Short mmCIF file of C-alpha atoms and ligand atoms in Angstrom, two decimals:
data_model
loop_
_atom_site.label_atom_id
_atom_site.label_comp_id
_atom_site.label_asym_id
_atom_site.label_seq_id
_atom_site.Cartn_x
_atom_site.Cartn_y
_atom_site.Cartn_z
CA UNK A 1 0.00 0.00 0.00
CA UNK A 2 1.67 3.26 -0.58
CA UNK A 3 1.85 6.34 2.24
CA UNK A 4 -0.78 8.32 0.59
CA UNK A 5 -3.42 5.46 1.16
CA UNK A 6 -1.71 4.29 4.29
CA UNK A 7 -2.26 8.23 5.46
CA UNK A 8 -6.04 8.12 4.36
CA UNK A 9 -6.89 4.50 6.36
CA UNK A 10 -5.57 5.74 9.46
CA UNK A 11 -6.96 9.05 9.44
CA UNK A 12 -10.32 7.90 8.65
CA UNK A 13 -10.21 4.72 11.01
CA UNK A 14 -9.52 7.29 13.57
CA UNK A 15 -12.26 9.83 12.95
CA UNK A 16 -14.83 7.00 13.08
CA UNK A 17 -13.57 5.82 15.89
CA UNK A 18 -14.16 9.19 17.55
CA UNK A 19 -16.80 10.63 15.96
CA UNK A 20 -20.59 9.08 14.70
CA UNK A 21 -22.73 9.71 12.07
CA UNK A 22 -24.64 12.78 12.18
CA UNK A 23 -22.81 14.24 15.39
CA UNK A 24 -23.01 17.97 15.50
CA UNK A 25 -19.68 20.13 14.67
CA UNK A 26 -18.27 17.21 12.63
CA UNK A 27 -18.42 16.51 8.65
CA UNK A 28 -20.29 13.72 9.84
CA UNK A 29 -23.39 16.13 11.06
CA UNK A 30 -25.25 15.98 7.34
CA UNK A 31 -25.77 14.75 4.06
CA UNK A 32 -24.51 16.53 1.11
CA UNK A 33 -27.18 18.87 0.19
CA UNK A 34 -26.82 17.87 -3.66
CA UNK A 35 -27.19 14.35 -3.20
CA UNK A 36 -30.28 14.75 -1.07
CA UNK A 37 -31.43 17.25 -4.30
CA UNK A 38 -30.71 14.68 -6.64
CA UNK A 39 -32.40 12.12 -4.18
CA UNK A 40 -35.71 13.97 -4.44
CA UNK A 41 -36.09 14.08 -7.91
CA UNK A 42 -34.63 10.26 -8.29
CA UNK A 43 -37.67 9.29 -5.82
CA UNK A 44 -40.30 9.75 -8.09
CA UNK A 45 -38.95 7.30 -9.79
CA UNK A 46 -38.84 3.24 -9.50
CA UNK A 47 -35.90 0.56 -8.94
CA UNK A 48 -33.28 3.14 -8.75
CA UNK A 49 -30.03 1.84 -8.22
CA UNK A 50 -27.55 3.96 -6.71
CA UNK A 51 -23.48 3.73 -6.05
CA UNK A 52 -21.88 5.47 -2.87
CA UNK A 53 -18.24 5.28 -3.41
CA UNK A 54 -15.75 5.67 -0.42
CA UNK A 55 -19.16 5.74 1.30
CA UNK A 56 -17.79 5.95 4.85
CA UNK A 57 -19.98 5.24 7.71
CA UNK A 58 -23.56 6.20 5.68
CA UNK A 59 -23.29 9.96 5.85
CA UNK A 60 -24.65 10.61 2.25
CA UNK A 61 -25.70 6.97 1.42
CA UNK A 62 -28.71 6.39 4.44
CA UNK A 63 -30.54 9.59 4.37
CA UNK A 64 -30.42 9.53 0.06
CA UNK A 65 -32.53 5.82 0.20
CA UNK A 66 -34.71 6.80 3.41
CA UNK A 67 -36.18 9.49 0.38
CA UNK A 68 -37.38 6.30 -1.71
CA UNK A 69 -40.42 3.63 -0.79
CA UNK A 70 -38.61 0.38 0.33
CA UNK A 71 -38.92 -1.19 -2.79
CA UNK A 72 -37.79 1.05 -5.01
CA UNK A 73 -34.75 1.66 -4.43
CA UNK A 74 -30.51 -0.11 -3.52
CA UNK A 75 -27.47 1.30 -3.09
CA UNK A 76 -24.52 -0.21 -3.20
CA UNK A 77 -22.07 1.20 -1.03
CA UNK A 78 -18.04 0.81 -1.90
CA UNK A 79 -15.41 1.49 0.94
CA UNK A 80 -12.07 0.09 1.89
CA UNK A 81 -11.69 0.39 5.39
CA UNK A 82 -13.49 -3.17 7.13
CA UNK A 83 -14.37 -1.14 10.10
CA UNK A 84 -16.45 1.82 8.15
CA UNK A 85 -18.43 -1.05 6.29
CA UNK A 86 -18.96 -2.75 9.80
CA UNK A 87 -20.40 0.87 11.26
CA UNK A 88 -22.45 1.07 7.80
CA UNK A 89 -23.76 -1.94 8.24
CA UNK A 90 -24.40 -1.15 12.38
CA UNK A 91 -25.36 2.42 11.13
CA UNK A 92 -28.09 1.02 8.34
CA UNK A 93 -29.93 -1.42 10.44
CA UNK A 94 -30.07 1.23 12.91
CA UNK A 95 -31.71 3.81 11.08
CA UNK A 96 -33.89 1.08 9.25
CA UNK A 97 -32.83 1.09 6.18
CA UNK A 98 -30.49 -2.41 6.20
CA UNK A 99 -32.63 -3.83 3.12
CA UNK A 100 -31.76 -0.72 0.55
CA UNK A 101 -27.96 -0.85 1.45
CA UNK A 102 -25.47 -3.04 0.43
CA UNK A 103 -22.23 -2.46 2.04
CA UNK A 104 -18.81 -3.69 -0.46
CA UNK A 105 -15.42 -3.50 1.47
CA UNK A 106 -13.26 -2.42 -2.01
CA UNK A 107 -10.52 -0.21 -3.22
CA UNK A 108 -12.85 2.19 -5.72
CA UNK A 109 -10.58 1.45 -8.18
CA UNK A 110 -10.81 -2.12 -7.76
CA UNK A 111 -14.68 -2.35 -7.56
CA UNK A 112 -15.62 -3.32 -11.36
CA UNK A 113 -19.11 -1.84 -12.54
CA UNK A 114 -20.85 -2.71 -15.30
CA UNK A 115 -22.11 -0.52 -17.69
CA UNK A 116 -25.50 1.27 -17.89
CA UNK A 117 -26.04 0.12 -14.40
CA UNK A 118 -26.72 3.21 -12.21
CA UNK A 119 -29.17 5.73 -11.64
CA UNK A 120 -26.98 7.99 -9.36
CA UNK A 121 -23.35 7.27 -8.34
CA UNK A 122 -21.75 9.39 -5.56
CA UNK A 123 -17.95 9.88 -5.00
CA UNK A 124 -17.41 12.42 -1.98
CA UNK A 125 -14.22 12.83 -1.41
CA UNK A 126 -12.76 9.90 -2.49
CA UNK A 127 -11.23 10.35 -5.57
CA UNK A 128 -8.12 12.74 -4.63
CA UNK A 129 -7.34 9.75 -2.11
CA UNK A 130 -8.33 6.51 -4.73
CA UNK A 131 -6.85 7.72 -7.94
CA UNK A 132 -2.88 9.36 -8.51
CA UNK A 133 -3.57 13.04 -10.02
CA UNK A 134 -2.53 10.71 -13.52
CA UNK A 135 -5.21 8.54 -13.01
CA UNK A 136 -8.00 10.30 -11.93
CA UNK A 137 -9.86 10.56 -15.18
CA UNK A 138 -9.80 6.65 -15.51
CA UNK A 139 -12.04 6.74 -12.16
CA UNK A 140 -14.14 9.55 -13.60
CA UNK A 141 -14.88 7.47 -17.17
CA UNK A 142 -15.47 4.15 -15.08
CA UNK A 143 -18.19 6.50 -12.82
CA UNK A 144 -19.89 7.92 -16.51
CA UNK A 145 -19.88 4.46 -17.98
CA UNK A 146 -21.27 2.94 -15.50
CA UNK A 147 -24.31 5.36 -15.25
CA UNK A 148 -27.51 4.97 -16.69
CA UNK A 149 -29.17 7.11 -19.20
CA UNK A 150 -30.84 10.29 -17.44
CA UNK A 151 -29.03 9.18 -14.12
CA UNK A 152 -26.82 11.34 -12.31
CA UNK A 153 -23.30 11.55 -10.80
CA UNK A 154 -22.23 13.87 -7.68
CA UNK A 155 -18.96 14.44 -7.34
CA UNK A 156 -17.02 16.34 -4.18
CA UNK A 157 -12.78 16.75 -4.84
CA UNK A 158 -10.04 18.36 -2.89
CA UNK A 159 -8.60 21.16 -4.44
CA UNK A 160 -5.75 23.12 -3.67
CA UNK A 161 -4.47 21.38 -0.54
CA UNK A 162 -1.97 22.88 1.45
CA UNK A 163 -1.02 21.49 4.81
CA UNK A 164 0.88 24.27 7.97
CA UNK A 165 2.56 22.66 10.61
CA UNK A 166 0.97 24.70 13.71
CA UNK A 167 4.24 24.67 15.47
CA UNK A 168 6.39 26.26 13.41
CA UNK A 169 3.71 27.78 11.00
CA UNK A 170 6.14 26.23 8.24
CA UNK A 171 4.38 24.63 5.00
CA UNK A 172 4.16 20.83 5.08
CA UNK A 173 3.58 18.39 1.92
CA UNK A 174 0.59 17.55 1.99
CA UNK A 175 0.12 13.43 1.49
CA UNK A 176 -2.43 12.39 -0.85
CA UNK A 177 -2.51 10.74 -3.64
CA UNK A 178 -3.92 13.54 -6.24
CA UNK A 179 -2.91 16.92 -5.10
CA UNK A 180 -5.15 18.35 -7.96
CA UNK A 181 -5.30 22.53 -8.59
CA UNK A 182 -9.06 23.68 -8.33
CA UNK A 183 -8.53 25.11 -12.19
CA UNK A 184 -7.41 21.57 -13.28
CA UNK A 185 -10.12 19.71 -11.75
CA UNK A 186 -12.41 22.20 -12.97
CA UNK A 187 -10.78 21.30 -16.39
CA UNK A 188 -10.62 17.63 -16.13
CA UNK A 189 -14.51 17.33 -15.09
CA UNK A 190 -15.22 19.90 -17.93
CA UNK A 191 -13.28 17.81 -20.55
CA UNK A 192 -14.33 14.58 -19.35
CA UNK A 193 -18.53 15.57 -19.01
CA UNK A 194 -18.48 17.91 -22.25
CA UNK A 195 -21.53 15.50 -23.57
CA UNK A 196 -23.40 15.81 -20.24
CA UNK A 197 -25.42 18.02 -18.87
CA UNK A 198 -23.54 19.84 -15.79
CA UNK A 199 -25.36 21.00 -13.40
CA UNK A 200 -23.16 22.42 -10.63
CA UNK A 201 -19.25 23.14 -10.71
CA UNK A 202 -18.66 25.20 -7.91
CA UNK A 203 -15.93 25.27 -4.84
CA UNK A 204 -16.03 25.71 -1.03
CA UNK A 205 -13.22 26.44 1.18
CA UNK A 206 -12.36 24.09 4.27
CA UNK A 207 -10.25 23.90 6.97
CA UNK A 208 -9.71 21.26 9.89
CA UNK A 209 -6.41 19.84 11.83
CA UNK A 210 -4.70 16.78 12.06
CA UNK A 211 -2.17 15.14 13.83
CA UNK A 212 0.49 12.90 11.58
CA UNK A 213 3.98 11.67 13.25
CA UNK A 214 3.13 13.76 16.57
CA UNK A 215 3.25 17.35 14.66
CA UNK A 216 -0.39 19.69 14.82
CA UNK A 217 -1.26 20.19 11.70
CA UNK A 218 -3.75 22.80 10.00
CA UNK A 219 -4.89 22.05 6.26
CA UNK A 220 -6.83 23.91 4.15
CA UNK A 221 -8.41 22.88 0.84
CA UNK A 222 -11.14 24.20 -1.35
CA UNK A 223 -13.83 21.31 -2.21
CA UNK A 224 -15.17 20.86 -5.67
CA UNK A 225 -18.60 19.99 -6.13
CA UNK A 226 -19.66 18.52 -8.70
CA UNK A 227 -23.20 17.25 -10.55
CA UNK A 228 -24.15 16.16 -13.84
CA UNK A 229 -27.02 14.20 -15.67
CA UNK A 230 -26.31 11.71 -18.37
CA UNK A 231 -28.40 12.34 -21.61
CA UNK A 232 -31.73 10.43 -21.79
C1 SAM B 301 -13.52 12.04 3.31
S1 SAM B 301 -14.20 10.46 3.59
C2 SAM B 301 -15.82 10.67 2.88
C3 SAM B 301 -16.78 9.57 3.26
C4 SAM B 301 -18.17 9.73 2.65
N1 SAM B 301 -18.13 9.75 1.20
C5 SAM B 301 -18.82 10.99 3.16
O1 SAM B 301 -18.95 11.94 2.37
O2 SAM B 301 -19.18 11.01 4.34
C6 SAM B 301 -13.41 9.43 2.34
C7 SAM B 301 -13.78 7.96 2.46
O3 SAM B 301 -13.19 7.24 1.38
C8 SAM B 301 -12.60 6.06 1.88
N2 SAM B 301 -11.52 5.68 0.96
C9 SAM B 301 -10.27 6.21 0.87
N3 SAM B 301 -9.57 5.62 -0.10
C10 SAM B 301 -10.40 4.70 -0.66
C11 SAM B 301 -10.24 3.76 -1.71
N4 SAM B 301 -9.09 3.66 -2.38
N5 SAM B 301 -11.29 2.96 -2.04
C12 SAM B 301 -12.45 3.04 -1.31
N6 SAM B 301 -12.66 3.91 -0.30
C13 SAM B 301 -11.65 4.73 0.03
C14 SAM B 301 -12.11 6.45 3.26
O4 SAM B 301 -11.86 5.33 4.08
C15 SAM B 301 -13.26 7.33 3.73
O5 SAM B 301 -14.28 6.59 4.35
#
């Protein structure tokens, strides 16, 4: 496994370990408000399949099917880390929902989908950590082809990461796999969608802190988000 993934798996194992799904004050606290848009419109239709990749503990992928009637609608949910599926899975049967969500413990990039397959595939913040800033695009084409006609994908990058180290208030490289500019991303999803309808390409600054090999560290990033609708 190389650092950049090694990075991601323990900061994530950590943060679930520590924090649960929908606590206040965290990223944890609510659903992305595009996939609950796209959710809404989805719902009036029937067997809608749906793909949450690097779906986490459930944060976008439990309140997006509690929009549908039980039968009409699955999502499959890809992630790598064993113990986020295992909270999925505690955090679906919880919230009643266990029968709509399939949890898949999978590199993104190793999960194979077939083509034509989904109404609405998700990828929050999983690409920049999945995919080198090479590669990226491969991930992007496998989300399109595997979409549905009329379905939709939602898409949330990392963008201009920079990392301080709150000691010394000296720059740190940041480790992930794709440090992506936001103009190149906005590039790459223009290039790569230029036959879809986009519906939002748009970018919010974050900041939070970490700890990695006992230094504070403050990192900043502006998110991409992303949404676009495969022609009918
Ligand atoms: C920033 S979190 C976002 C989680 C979820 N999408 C959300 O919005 O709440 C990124 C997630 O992707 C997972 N992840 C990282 N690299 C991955 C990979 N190569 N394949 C699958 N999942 C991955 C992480 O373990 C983590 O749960």
């Amino acid at each position: 496994m190389n650092r950049a993934q090694h990075e991601s798996d323990r900061f994530h194992r950590e943060y679930y370990s520590t924090h649960s799904l929908f606590e206040a004050g965290t990223w944890l606290e609510k659903p992305t408000s595009s996939v609950m848009e796209i959710g809404s419109v989805l719902s009036q239709r029937s067997a809608v399949r749906a793909l949450d990749l690097g779906a986490g503990v459930g944060r976008n992928s439990i309140p997006f099917v509690r929009l549908f009637n039980p039968s009409s609608v699955v999502c499959d949910c890809v992630e790598i880390l064993p113990d986020a599926v295992e909270i999925l899975r505690q955090n679906a049967i919880a919230q009643g929902v266990a029968d709509r969500i399939t949890p898949i413990c999978s590199h993104v990039a190793e999960y194979k989908i077939a083509p034509n397959t989904y109404d609405m595939v998700m990828a929050m913040s999983v690409l920049e950590h999945a995919y080198s800033a090479e590669r990226i695009a491969e991930g992007v084409r496998m989300i399109k082809e595997g979409t549905r006609a009329g379905g939709f994908n939602c898409l949330s990058i990392a963008t201009d990461l920079e990392e301080t180290d709150m000691m010394t208030h000296e720059a740190v490289e940041p480790i992930i796999q794709a440090r992506i500019s936001a103009q190149d991303c906005s590039a790459l999803l223009s290039r790569c969608y230029s036959e879809w309808e986009i519906q939002r390409l748009d970018y919010s600054a974050f900041k939070d802190k970490l700890i990695r090999d006992g230094k504070n560290i403050e990192w900043t990033a502006r998110y991409c988000m992303f949404v676009a609708r495969k022609p009918e």
